[in-house]
Amino acid sequence: MKIIACYKWVLDEADLKVEAQSRRLLTGRAKSKISEYDRNALECGVQLIDESGGEVIALTAGTGGAKSSLKDALSRGPAEAVFVKDEIMAQSDPAVTAKVLAAAVRHIGEYDLILCGEGSSDEYSEQVGIRLAQLLGIPVVSFVNKVQVADGVLRAERKLDGGIEVVQVQLPAVVTVLPDMNTPRIPSLKQILAAAKKPVKELNLAGLGLDQAQLTAKVRRQTVLGTVMERKGIRFRGEAREVVQQVLTVLNKEGLC
Amino acid sequence: MSEIWVVAEVPAALNELIAHAKGLAEGEKIIALTFSQDAAQAAASHGADRVLCFEGGQRPEAFVDQIIERAQAARPTAVLWGASRRDKEMAARVAAALDAGLVSECFSVKRNGSEFTTERCVYGGLCVASEVSQAPFMGTLTPKTIEAPAESPAVGIEVISGGAEKCQVLEMRPSKSSSNLGEASVVVCVGRGVSKREDIELARRLAKKLDGEVGCTRPVAEDLHWLPEENYIGISGQTVKPSVYIGIGVSGQIQHISGIRDSKTIIAIEQNENAPILEAADYTLVGDLYQLLPTLLDALKA
């Protein structure tokens, strides 16, 4: 089985800060990482291969900075990586990203299954995997936390608002993966060292035959500002009894005791 | 382009979308696309000008191809979608087929002629992104961001049958427990700082005494399975807006904070003074929850 697992290289939201006065987002000290749910997608692909054989190709599209992601991705088990590199990806929206990935998938050629995280930890639009399936003309099974493949047929459980839906579909298909699908592995030193020797194919957008019109984002960003949350920030310290006495005053004001 | 479409699987969401559509319409008719008689009737009696009911498919997603064809023909000015997971899948597929933009989980949409300005949360709720799209506009809209319109004389419902797709639904298991967290006036939230499953009882006692509900963070539900998944609070789970939220051993990851943002008063019991919850809280009881919580329960005679 040939599996393509897509991932996005994102800023680690735990490193982001908002400047209190201007509400400006400060990204200066932020490190990057493979988006959380995409790690579940990579892990899912590698586990399926461990069971039934085949290979996983890791696919990402990003700016030059995303080059640093390749070793990380490959240390998680894929046999090779495909990197679509273009600075235009900094202004991409889900429509553009899906078109770029669709073109890269067509370039890769044969495949049985495509896996994507259900949303990225920065934008969380929850669109790219679903759009990708539509553009490729293959079925999508979205919001999945259990998956099985046998004889070219995928059976998956979707976690929906009203409950669990079990679906079956003939491959090829796209599956978008929820975080409770699995626990992504932490690569060992050996796996990290082996990753450096795995093949990486670098593509560019001109080579994929995408023109400017297709690469223009439909949604134009105006501002990104920190959410306002004005909180008192009072800390009660000391003996448990004193601390509790102070919080009782607060609960009392709320009419709760 | 003289129509605004509203599409959602659930009646409540549909009615709210009609309210949004009324606010945005500049002479356009409001067309509701529905997938059950319940939803169709709700839309028909809450201000939609025309209601289509897609029937006979195994699930709403079975009608995506038909929706795409109709959208290509009618070219609506805007399509407003619900934000359930089915709605989100349908919206993204239709947007991809029409090569249209789609703004996910907008909590506000404003219109100036052919320009639509939306607001949505990014970076796990740390920031709000303000974005501009040109008509035809598509967005999924966060529930409970508007009052549903009052009931009005019902219009007729056009039934459309069919619905074919490659996916085959084998089973649908409705969720057993439903959660009242969203409506609770007090929420006691269990985080990873609680070290044993049995200790959730402490949170239950506190919640019971304060007439509240018990919630938890994502790992407590999805990794440890100590509480049902319907109980986890955060950007991908429940959103709560109680008058008092009490976090017990909750460190305060940004994804969790965005689910409690609208609480009136936030109280935290937390040992680590560097934990992000302290920045989001009005009051933090700094110390060991296993000393503080029993003392609080004693004092409340809980």
Coordinates of C-alpha atoms in Angstrom, one line a residue:
Chain A
M1 CA 0.0 0.0 0.0
K2 CA 1.3 3.5 -0.8
I3 CA 0.2 6.2 1.6
I4 CA 0.8 9.9 1.3
A5 CA 0.7 11.7 4.7
C6 CA 0.5 15.5 4.5
Y7 CA 1.7 17.8 7.1
K8 CA 2.2 21.5 7.8
W9 CA 5.2 23.2 9.4
V10 CA 3.7 25.7 11.8
L11 CA 4.8 28.1 14.6
D12 CA 4.5 26.5 18.0
E13 CA 1.5 28.3 19.5
A14 CA 3.0 27.7 23.0
D15 CA 5.8 30.1 22.1
L16 CA 3.5 32.9 20.9
K17 CA 2.9 36.0 22.9
V18 CA 0.6 38.9 22.6
E19 CA 1.8 42.4 23.4
A20 CA -0.6 43.6 26.0
Q21 CA -1.0 47.3 24.9
S22 CA -1.1 46.9 21.1
R23 CA -2.6 43.3 21.1
R24 CA 0.1 42.6 18.5
L25 CA 1.1 39.0 18.0
L26 CA 4.8 38.4 18.8
T27 CA 6.2 35.5 16.8
G28 CA 9.9 36.5 17.2
R29 CA 10.8 33.8 19.7
A30 CA 8.6 31.1 18.4
K31 CA 10.0 27.8 17.2
S32 CA 8.3 25.8 14.5
K33 CA 6.9 22.3 14.7
I34 CA 5.0 19.7 12.7
S35 CA 1.4 20.6 13.3
E36 CA 0.0 18.5 16.1
Y37 CA -2.8 16.6 14.3
D38 CA -0.5 16.0 11.3
R39 CA 1.7 14.0 13.6
N40 CA -1.3 11.8 14.2
A41 CA -1.7 11.5 10.4
L42 CA 2.0 10.5 9.9
E43 CA 1.7 8.0 12.8
C44 CA -1.5 6.5 11.4
G45 CA 0.2 6.0 8.0
V46 CA 3.2 4.3 9.5
Q47 CA 1.1 2.1 11.7
L48 CA -1.0 1.0 8.7
I49 CA 2.3 0.2 6.8
D50 CA 3.6 -1.8 9.8
E51 CA 0.5 -4.0 9.6
S52 CA 0.2 -4.5 5.9
G53 CA 3.4 -3.4 4.2
G54 CA 4.1 -0.7 1.7
E55 CA 5.5 2.8 2.2
V56 CA 4.6 6.2 3.5
I57 CA 5.5 9.4 1.6
A58 CA 5.5 12.6 3.7
L59 CA 4.3 15.6 1.8
T60 CA 4.5 19.2 2.8
A61 CA 4.2 22.6 1.1
G62 CA 5.7 25.6 2.6
T63 CA 8.3 28.4 2.5
G64 CA 12.0 27.7 2.6
G65 CA 11.8 27.6 6.4
A66 CA 9.9 24.3 6.2
K67 CA 13.0 22.6 5.0
S68 CA 13.9 22.1 8.7
S69 CA 10.8 19.9 9.0
L70 CA 11.9 17.2 6.6
K71 CA 14.2 15.4 9.0
D72 CA 11.6 15.5 11.8
A73 CA 9.0 14.1 9.5
L74 CA 11.2 11.4 8.1
S75 CA 12.3 10.3 11.6
R76 CA 8.7 9.4 12.3
G77 CA 8.8 6.5 9.8
P78 CA 8.0 7.6 6.2
A79 CA 10.4 6.2 3.5
E80 CA 10.7 9.5 1.6
A81 CA 9.5 13.1 1.7
V82 CA 8.2 15.5 -1.0
F83 CA 8.6 19.2 -0.3
V84 CA 6.8 21.8 -2.4
K85 CA 8.9 24.9 -1.7
D86 CA 7.6 28.4 -2.5
E87 CA 7.5 31.7 -0.7
I88 CA 4.0 32.1 -1.9
M89 CA 2.9 29.6 0.7
A90 CA 3.3 32.3 3.3
Q91 CA 0.2 33.9 1.9
S92 CA -1.7 30.7 1.2
D93 CA -5.3 30.0 2.3
P94 CA -6.9 26.6 2.4
A95 CA -8.0 26.9 -1.3
V96 CA -4.5 27.5 -2.5
T97 CA -2.9 24.9 -0.2
A98 CA -5.3 22.2 -1.4
K99 CA -4.6 23.0 -5.0
V100 CA -0.8 22.9 -4.4
L101 CA -1.1 19.5 -2.6
A102 CA -3.4 18.2 -5.3
A103 CA -0.8 19.1 -7.9
A104 CA 1.9 17.5 -5.9
V105 CA -0.1 14.3 -5.4
R106 CA -0.7 14.1 -9.1
H107 CA 3.1 14.5 -9.6
I108 CA 3.7 11.6 -7.2
G109 CA 1.3 9.5 -9.2
E110 CA 0.1 6.2 -7.8
Y111 CA -1.3 6.1 -4.3
D112 CA -3.9 4.2 -2.2
L113 CA -4.5 6.5 0.7
I114 CA -3.9 10.1 1.7
L115 CA -3.9 11.2 5.3
C116 CA -4.1 14.7 6.7
G117 CA -4.6 16.1 10.1
E118 CA -8.2 17.4 10.4
G119 CA -7.0 20.9 11.0
S120 CA -3.7 22.7 11.6
S121 CA -2.7 24.0 15.0
D122 CA -2.2 27.5 13.8
E123 CA -5.1 28.3 11.4
Y124 CA -7.4 25.3 12.2
S125 CA -9.5 25.8 9.1
E126 CA -10.2 22.1 8.9
Q127 CA -10.5 22.3 5.2
V128 CA -7.4 21.3 3.4
G129 CA -7.8 17.5 3.5
I130 CA -11.4 17.6 2.5
R131 CA -10.7 20.1 -0.4
L132 CA -7.8 17.9 -1.5
A133 CA -10.2 14.9 -1.9
Q134 CA -12.7 17.0 -3.9
L135 CA -10.0 18.3 -6.2
L136 CA -8.6 14.8 -6.8
G137 CA -12.1 13.5 -7.4
I138 CA -11.8 10.8 -4.7
P139 CA -13.9 10.2 -1.6
V140 CA -13.0 11.8 1.8
V141 CA -13.7 10.4 5.2
S142 CA -13.3 13.3 7.6
F143 CA -12.9 13.5 11.4
V144 CA -11.7 10.0 11.8
N145 CA -10.3 8.4 15.0
K146 CA -10.3 4.7 14.0
V147 CA -9.2 3.2 10.7
Q148 CA -8.7 -0.2 9.1
V149 CA -7.7 -1.2 5.6
A150 CA -8.2 -4.7 4.1
D151 CA -8.3 -5.7 0.4
G152 CA -8.3 -2.1 -0.8
V153 CA -11.3 -1.2 1.3
L154 CA -11.1 1.4 4.1
R155 CA -13.3 1.1 7.1
A156 CA -13.3 4.1 9.4
E157 CA -15.0 5.6 12.4
R158 CA -15.9 9.3 12.2
K159 CA -16.5 11.2 15.4
L160 CA -19.4 13.5 14.7
D161 CA -21.4 15.9 16.8
G162 CA -24.2 13.4 17.1
G163 CA -22.2 10.3 17.6
I164 CA -19.9 7.8 15.8
E165 CA -20.5 7.1 12.1
V166 CA -18.9 3.9 10.7
V167 CA -18.2 4.2 7.0
Q168 CA -16.6 2.0 4.4
V169 CA -15.2 3.1 1.1
Q170 CA -13.1 1.7 -1.8
L171 CA -9.6 3.2 -1.9
P172 CA -8.1 5.6 -3.0
A173 CA -9.5 8.0 -0.5
V174 CA -8.5 10.9 1.8
V175 CA -8.8 10.5 5.5
T176 CA -8.6 13.5 7.9
V177 CA -7.4 12.4 11.3
L178 CA -8.4 13.5 14.8
P179 CA -5.9 13.8 17.7
D180 CA -7.3 10.8 19.6
M181 CA -6.5 8.4 16.7
N182 CA -3.2 7.5 18.2
T183 CA -0.2 8.7 20.2
P184 CA 2.5 9.9 17.8
R185 CA 5.9 8.2 18.4
I186 CA 8.8 10.2 19.8
P187 CA 11.6 9.4 17.3
S188 CA 14.6 7.6 18.7
L189 CA 18.2 8.8 18.1
K190 CA 18.6 5.9 15.6
Q191 CA 15.5 7.0 13.7
I192 CA 16.7 10.6 13.7
L193 CA 20.0 9.6 12.2
A194 CA 18.4 7.3 9.7
A195 CA 16.1 10.1 8.6
A196 CA 19.1 12.1 7.3
K197 CA 19.7 9.4 4.7
K198 CA 16.2 9.1 3.4
P199 CA 15.4 10.7 0.0
V200 CA 13.8 14.1 -0.3
K201 CA 12.3 15.4 -3.5
E202 CA 11.9 19.1 -3.8
L203 CA 9.3 20.6 -6.1
N204 CA 8.4 24.1 -7.1
L205 CA 5.0 25.5 -8.1
A206 CA 6.1 26.4 -11.7
G207 CA 7.2 22.8 -12.1
L208 CA 3.7 21.6 -10.9
G209 CA 2.1 23.8 -13.6
L210 CA 0.2 26.1 -11.2
D211 CA -0.3 29.7 -12.4
Q212 CA -0.6 32.9 -10.5
A213 CA -4.4 33.0 -10.7
Q214 CA -4.7 29.5 -9.0
L215 CA -2.2 30.6 -6.4
T216 CA -4.0 33.8 -5.3
A217 CA -5.7 33.4 -1.9
K218 CA -9.4 33.9 -2.0
V219 CA -9.5 35.2 1.6
R220 CA -7.4 38.3 2.3
R221 CA -6.1 38.7 5.9
Q222 CA -6.4 42.2 7.3
T223 CA -5.3 41.9 10.9
V224 CA -4.4 39.3 13.5
L225 CA -4.8 40.7 17.0
G226 CA -4.6 39.1 20.5
T227 CA -7.9 38.3 22.0
V228 CA -8.8 40.6 24.7
M229 CA -9.4 39.0 28.1
E230 CA -9.3 41.3 31.0
R231 CA -8.8 39.3 34.2
K232 CA -8.0 40.4 37.7
G233 CA -5.0 38.1 38.0
I234 CA -5.1 38.0 41.8
R235 CA -3.1 35.2 43.6
F236 CA -4.0 33.9 47.0
R237 CA -0.9 32.4 48.7
G238 CA -0.3 31.0 52.2
E239 CA -1.8 28.5 54.5
A240 CA -4.6 26.4 53.0
R241 CA -7.2 27.8 55.4
E242 CA -6.4 31.4 54.7
V243 CA -6.3 30.8 51.0
V244 CA -9.7 29.1 51.2
Q245 CA -11.1 31.9 53.3
Q246 CA -10.2 34.4 50.5
V247 CA -11.9 32.3 47.8
L248 CA -15.0 31.9 49.9
T249 CA -15.3 35.7 49.9
V250 CA -15.3 35.5 46.1
L251 CA -17.8 32.7 45.9
N252 CA -20.0 34.6 48.4
K253 CA -20.0 37.7 46.2
E254 CA -21.3 35.4 43.4
G255 CA -24.0 34.2 45.7
L256 CA -22.7 30.7 45.7
C257 CA -22.2 30.3 49.5
Chain B
M1 CA -26.6 36.5 -7.8
S2 CA -29.8 37.3 -5.9
E3 CA -29.8 34.6 -3.3
I4 CA -28.1 33.9 0.1
W5 CA -28.0 30.2 1.0
V6 CA -28.1 28.8 4.5
V7 CA -27.1 25.1 4.9
A8 CA -26.9 23.1 8.1
E9 CA -27.9 19.7 9.4
V10 CA -29.4 20.8 12.7
P11 CA -32.5 23.0 13.0
A12 CA -31.1 25.3 15.7
A13 CA -28.1 26.1 13.6
L14 CA -30.2 26.7 10.6
N15 CA -32.4 29.2 12.3
E16 CA -29.4 31.2 13.5
L17 CA -28.0 31.2 10.0
I18 CA -31.3 32.6 8.8
A19 CA -30.8 35.5 11.3
H20 CA -27.2 36.0 10.0
A21 CA -28.5 35.9 6.4
K22 CA -31.2 38.5 7.2
G23 CA -28.5 40.8 8.5
L24 CA -26.4 40.4 5.4
A25 CA -29.1 40.4 2.7
E26 CA -29.3 43.4 0.4
G27 CA -32.4 42.4 -1.4
E28 CA -31.3 38.7 -1.8
K29 CA -33.8 36.0 -1.1
I30 CA -32.8 33.5 1.7
I31 CA -32.8 29.9 0.5
A32 CA -32.5 27.2 3.2
L33 CA -31.0 23.8 2.2
T34 CA -32.0 21.2 4.7
F35 CA -31.6 17.4 5.2
S36 CA -34.6 16.5 7.4
Q37 CA -38.2 17.4 7.7
D38 CA -37.6 18.8 11.2
A39 CA -34.9 21.2 9.9
A40 CA -37.0 22.1 6.8
Q41 CA -40.0 23.0 8.9
A42 CA -37.9 25.0 11.3
A43 CA -36.4 27.0 8.4
A44 CA -39.8 27.4 6.7
S45 CA -41.3 29.0 9.8
H46 CA -38.3 31.2 10.8
G47 CA -37.9 33.5 7.8
A48 CA -36.5 31.5 4.9
D49 CA -38.0 32.6 1.6
R50 CA -37.6 29.2 0.1
V51 CA -36.8 25.8 1.7
L52 CA -35.3 22.8 -0.1
C53 CA -35.3 19.5 1.8
F54 CA -32.9 16.8 0.5
E55 CA -34.3 13.4 1.3
G56 CA -33.5 9.8 0.7
G57 CA -29.7 9.9 1.1
Q58 CA -28.1 7.9 3.9
R59 CA -26.6 11.2 5.3
P60 CA -26.4 14.9 4.3
E61 CA -23.0 14.4 2.7
A62 CA -24.7 12.3 0.0
F63 CA -26.1 15.5 -1.5
V64 CA -22.9 17.4 -2.0
D65 CA -22.8 16.8 -5.7
Q66 CA -26.4 18.1 -6.1
I67 CA -25.5 21.2 -4.0
I68 CA -22.5 21.9 -6.2
E69 CA -24.6 21.7 -9.4
R70 CA -27.3 24.0 -7.9
A71 CA -24.7 26.5 -6.7
Q72 CA -23.1 26.6 -10.1
A73 CA -26.4 27.4 -11.6
A74 CA -27.8 29.8 -9.0
R75 CA -24.5 31.5 -8.1
P76 CA -25.6 32.7 -4.7
T77 CA -24.0 35.9 -3.3
A78 CA -23.2 34.0 -0.1
V79 CA -23.5 30.5 1.4
L80 CA -23.6 30.4 5.2
W81 CA -22.9 27.0 6.7
G82 CA -23.4 25.5 10.1
A83 CA -20.4 24.4 12.0
S84 CA -21.1 20.8 12.8
R85 CA -18.5 18.4 11.4
R86 CA -20.9 17.3 8.6
D87 CA -21.5 20.9 7.8
K88 CA -17.8 21.6 7.7
E89 CA -17.1 18.6 5.3
M90 CA -19.9 19.7 3.0
A91 CA -18.8 23.3 3.0
A92 CA -15.2 22.5 2.2
R93 CA -16.2 20.1 -0.6
V94 CA -18.5 22.6 -2.2
A95 CA -16.0 25.4 -1.9
A96 CA -13.3 23.3 -3.5
A97 CA -15.5 22.3 -6.4
L98 CA -16.5 26.0 -7.0
D99 CA -12.9 27.2 -6.4
A100 CA -14.3 29.5 -3.8
G101 CA -12.9 30.7 -0.5
L102 CA -14.3 29.5 2.8
V103 CA -13.8 31.1 6.1
S104 CA -14.1 28.6 9.0
E105 CA -15.9 29.2 12.2
C106 CA -16.6 32.9 11.8
F107 CA -18.1 34.5 14.9
S108 CA -18.9 37.7 13.0
V109 CA -19.7 38.5 9.4
K110 CA -20.2 42.0 8.0
R111 CA -21.0 43.0 4.5
N112 CA -20.2 46.1 2.4
G113 CA -21.6 45.5 -1.1
S114 CA -19.6 42.6 -2.5
E115 CA -17.1 42.6 0.3
F116 CA -17.5 40.4 3.3
T117 CA -15.4 41.0 6.5
T118 CA -15.2 38.1 8.9
E119 CA -13.7 37.5 12.3
R120 CA -12.4 34.1 13.5
C121 CA -10.1 32.7 16.1
V122 CA -6.6 31.5 15.1
Y123 CA -3.6 30.1 17.0
G124 CA -5.8 28.0 19.3
G125 CA -7.8 31.1 20.3
L126 CA -4.9 33.3 21.2
C127 CA -5.7 35.7 18.4
V128 CA -8.6 36.9 16.2
A129 CA -8.0 37.2 12.5
S130 CA -10.0 39.7 10.6
E131 CA -10.3 38.7 6.9
V132 CA -11.9 40.0 3.7
S133 CA -13.6 37.9 1.1
Q134 CA -15.3 39.0 -2.2
A135 CA -18.7 37.6 -3.2
P136 CA -19.5 34.8 -3.6
F137 CA -18.7 34.5 0.1
M138 CA -18.7 31.2 1.9
G139 CA -18.2 30.6 5.6
T140 CA -19.0 28.2 8.4
L141 CA -20.5 30.2 11.3
T142 CA -20.0 29.5 15.0
P143 CA -23.3 28.6 16.7
K144 CA -24.8 30.9 19.3
T145 CA -23.4 34.0 17.8
I146 CA -26.8 35.5 17.1
E147 CA -30.5 35.1 18.3
A148 CA -32.6 32.9 16.0
P149 CA -35.4 34.9 14.3
A150 CA -38.9 34.9 15.6
E151 CA -41.4 32.4 14.2
S152 CA -43.2 33.7 11.1
P153 CA -45.8 32.3 8.7
A154 CA -44.4 29.1 7.1
V155 CA -43.4 28.9 3.4
G156 CA -43.7 25.7 1.5
I157 CA -41.0 23.0 1.4
E158 CA -39.7 21.6 -1.8
V159 CA -38.6 18.0 -1.4
I160 CA -35.6 16.8 -3.5
S161 CA -34.8 13.2 -3.5
G162 CA -31.7 11.2 -4.5
G163 CA -28.3 11.4 -2.9
A164 CA -25.7 9.0 -4.2
E165 CA -22.1 8.7 -3.0
K166 CA -19.1 6.3 -2.8
C167 CA -19.0 6.1 0.9
Q168 CA -21.2 3.5 2.5
V169 CA -22.5 4.1 6.0
L170 CA -22.4 0.9 8.0
E171 CA -23.5 2.1 11.3
M172 CA -24.4 5.3 13.2
R173 CA -24.0 5.1 17.0
P174 CA -25.6 8.2 18.6
S175 CA -23.6 9.5 21.6
K176 CA -25.0 8.3 24.9
S177 CA -24.4 11.1 27.3
S178 CA -25.2 14.6 26.5
S179 CA -23.5 17.4 28.4
N180 CA -25.1 20.4 30.0
L181 CA -21.8 22.2 30.3
G182 CA -22.6 24.8 27.8
E183 CA -25.6 26.0 29.9
A184 CA -24.1 25.5 33.4
S185 CA -23.7 28.6 35.7
V186 CA -20.8 27.0 37.6
V187 CA -18.2 24.7 35.9
V188 CA -15.6 22.8 37.9
C189 CA -12.9 21.6 35.5
V190 CA -10.6 18.7 36.1
G191 CA -7.1 19.0 34.6
R192 CA -4.0 16.8 34.5
G193 CA -2.9 18.1 37.9
V194 CA -5.5 15.7 39.4
S195 CA -3.4 12.6 39.8
K196 CA -5.9 9.8 40.2
R197 CA -9.2 8.9 38.6
E198 CA -10.9 8.5 42.0
D199 CA -10.1 12.2 42.8
I200 CA -12.6 13.4 40.3
E201 CA -15.0 12.7 43.1
L202 CA -13.6 15.8 44.8
A203 CA -14.5 17.9 41.8
R204 CA -18.0 16.3 41.7
R205 CA -18.6 17.2 45.4
L206 CA -17.6 20.8 44.7
A207 CA -19.7 21.0 41.6
K208 CA -22.7 19.5 43.4
K209 CA -22.4 22.0 46.3
L210 CA -22.3 24.9 43.9
D211 CA -25.0 23.6 41.7
G212 CA -22.6 23.2 38.8
E213 CA -21.3 20.7 36.3
V214 CA -18.0 18.9 36.0
G215 CA -15.9 19.3 32.9
C216 CA -12.3 18.5 32.1
T217 CA -9.4 19.3 29.7
R218 CA -8.9 17.3 26.5
P219 CA -6.2 14.9 27.8
V220 CA -8.4 13.9 30.8
A221 CA -11.1 12.8 28.4
E222 CA -9.3 11.7 25.3
D223 CA -6.0 10.3 26.6
L224 CA -7.0 9.1 30.1
H225 CA -10.7 8.5 29.4
W226 CA -11.6 9.5 33.0
L227 CA -14.6 11.4 31.8
P228 CA -16.8 11.2 28.7
E229 CA -15.5 13.0 25.7
E230 CA -18.6 15.3 25.7
N231 CA -17.2 16.8 28.9
Y232 CA -14.0 18.2 27.6
I233 CA -13.7 22.0 27.3
G234 CA -11.6 23.7 24.7
I235 CA -11.5 24.9 21.1
S236 CA -12.3 21.5 19.7
G237 CA -14.7 20.5 22.5
Q238 CA -17.2 22.3 24.6
T239 CA -17.4 26.1 25.0
V240 CA -18.6 27.2 28.4
K241 CA -19.8 30.6 29.7
P242 CA -20.6 30.1 33.4
S243 CA -20.7 32.8 36.0
V244 CA -17.9 30.9 37.9
Y245 CA -15.4 28.6 36.4
I246 CA -13.1 26.7 38.8
G247 CA -10.1 24.9 37.3
I248 CA -8.5 22.2 39.4
G249 CA -5.0 21.3 38.3
V250 CA -5.7 22.9 34.9
S251 CA -2.4 24.3 33.5
G252 CA -4.3 26.4 30.9
Q253 CA -3.2 25.5 27.4
I254 CA -4.4 28.1 24.9
Q255 CA -6.8 25.6 23.3
H256 CA -8.5 25.1 26.7
I257 CA -8.5 28.8 27.5
S258 CA -10.4 29.6 24.3
G259 CA -13.2 27.3 25.6
I260 CA -13.6 29.2 28.9
R261 CA -12.9 32.7 27.6
D262 CA -16.5 33.9 28.1
S263 CA -16.7 32.8 31.8
K264 CA -17.6 35.7 34.1
T265 CA -15.1 34.8 36.9
I266 CA -12.3 32.3 36.5
I267 CA -10.8 30.7 39.6
A268 CA -7.8 28.4 39.4
I269 CA -6.3 26.0 41.9
E270 CA -2.7 25.5 40.7
Q271 CA 0.7 24.9 42.2
N272 CA 2.9 26.1 39.3
E273 CA 2.9 29.9 39.3
N274 CA 4.3 29.8 35.7
A275 CA 1.3 27.9 34.4
P276 CA -0.6 29.9 31.7
I277 CA -3.9 29.5 33.6
L278 CA -2.7 32.2 36.1
E279 CA -2.8 34.8 33.3
A280 CA -6.3 33.8 32.3
A281 CA -7.6 33.6 35.9
D282 CA -9.2 36.3 38.1
Y283 CA -8.2 34.4 41.2
T284 CA -5.6 31.7 41.6
L285 CA -5.3 29.6 44.8
V286 CA -1.6 29.0 44.6
G287 CA -0.7 25.6 46.2
D288 CA -1.2 21.9 46.3
L289 CA -4.7 21.1 45.2
Y290 CA -4.7 18.1 47.5
Q291 CA -4.5 20.5 50.5
L292 CA -6.5 23.3 49.1
L293 CA -9.5 21.4 47.7
P294 CA -10.3 19.3 50.8
T295 CA -10.0 22.5 52.9
L296 CA -12.4 24.2 50.5
L297 CA -14.9 21.3 50.6
D298 CA -14.8 21.3 54.4
A299 CA -15.4 25.0 54.6
L300 CA -18.3 24.7 52.2
K301 CA -19.6 21.6 54.1
A302 CA -19.6 19.9 50.7

